[in-house]
């Protein structure tokens, strides 16, 4: 059975795995992991580290696995891509405009690595991995919503990834929910991200006069649930409302079977899911809302690298 390499290239780190592809339907078995730094403002260093991570995993396989054969390499990265070219990469500006697939392929060939190479948006990797092996397995239409520092999204519709005209489909975080809202990282106001990302939940709490310091969404949620912090309570009620509006829009537009949440905020307890589902139910078309699952991912931190590895298996 072939091996695959999956890399998740984020704004601060590059995580990679060497995994053994299992028979269809099973999660690839991770045999080795590697982690290197991203240098958001240096193209050479970031690309160099991506190449090093792949090369390191490749040599590990060659040295430690009998009859090692690499079936392919998949790389997930933020921003969006068209035919392997980085069109927009907010958290790694140095990669903007780079034909990443070609550049990497060339540098890897110089190191004697000729396997097929796939580059894909990391939110698409997330929803692919969850569709193949995780919470969305067995469903044909799944939407991944990754709620961390920012909010990203990926669409699998009728069993296929939907990319749109420029490869930018699924940018759910930058849908306007209420323009009278906080300023978003993208510069506009009242986006889903600037209402509901982990970072913005905290920012809204502080701006509203919240007293807890050095806090995160989990503490604000817990304080709200316990009824011991009125500001936290108001901020969370507003969060459910805006979250519900965003989710209802997805449900009415795409009629998915399942919406899978990822990122830090997805680790909040089941009560959080109950509250956002209740809010979504107020705004979605009832016939489309009925039966939709709004659930936490199952692959956790491995979704990114496994999703990237899945590109090599599908491609
Ligand atoms: Zn935005």
Short mmCIF file of N, CA, C and O in Angstrom, two decimals, residues 3 32 58-68:
data_model
loop_
_atom_site.label_atom_id
_atom_site.label_comp_id
_atom_site.label_asym_id
_atom_site.label_seq_id
_atom_site.Cartn_x
_atom_site.Cartn_y
_atom_site.Cartn_z
N UNK A 3 2.25 5.16 0.42
CA UNK A 3 2.28 6.18 1.46
C UNK A 3 1.95 7.54 0.84
O UNK A 3 2.14 7.74 -0.36
N UNK A 32 4.60 9.25 10.83
CA UNK A 32 5.60 10.22 11.26
C UNK A 32 5.05 11.64 11.09
O UNK A 32 4.35 11.92 10.13
N UNK A 58 9.91 12.26 3.42
CA UNK A 58 10.23 11.33 2.34
C UNK A 58 11.45 10.48 2.72
O UNK A 58 11.43 9.25 2.59
N UNK A 59 12.51 11.14 3.23
CA UNK A 59 13.69 10.33 3.59
C UNK A 59 13.39 9.42 4.76
O UNK A 59 13.91 8.31 4.83
N UNK A 60 12.53 9.89 5.68
CA UNK A 60 12.16 9.00 6.79
C UNK A 60 11.54 7.72 6.24
O UNK A 60 11.88 6.61 6.66
N UNK A 61 10.62 7.88 5.27
CA UNK A 61 9.97 6.72 4.67
C UNK A 61 10.97 5.81 3.98
O UNK A 61 10.95 4.59 4.16
N UNK A 62 11.86 6.43 3.22
CA UNK A 62 12.84 5.62 2.47
C UNK A 62 13.75 4.82 3.39
O UNK A 62 14.12 3.69 3.10
N UNK A 63 14.10 5.45 4.51
CA UNK A 63 15.04 4.78 5.41
C UNK A 63 14.39 3.76 6.33
O UNK A 63 15.04 2.85 6.81
N UNK A 64 13.09 3.94 6.59
CA UNK A 64 12.46 3.11 7.62
C UNK A 64 11.38 2.15 7.13
O UNK A 64 10.90 1.34 7.91
N UNK A 65 10.97 2.29 5.88
CA UNK A 65 9.88 1.44 5.41
C UNK A 65 10.38 0.56 4.27
O UNK A 65 10.94 1.07 3.29
N UNK A 66 10.19 -0.74 4.41
CA UNK A 66 10.59 -1.66 3.35
C UNK A 66 9.74 -1.45 2.11
O UNK A 66 8.52 -1.39 2.20
N UNK A 67 10.37 -1.32 0.96
CA UNK A 67 9.63 -1.15 -0.30
C UNK A 67 8.82 0.13 -0.32
O UNK A 67 7.72 0.18 -0.88
N UNK A 68 9.35 1.19 0.31
CA UNK A 68 8.63 2.47 0.42
C UNK A 68 8.27 3.02 -0.96
O UNK A 68 9.11 3.09 -1.86
#
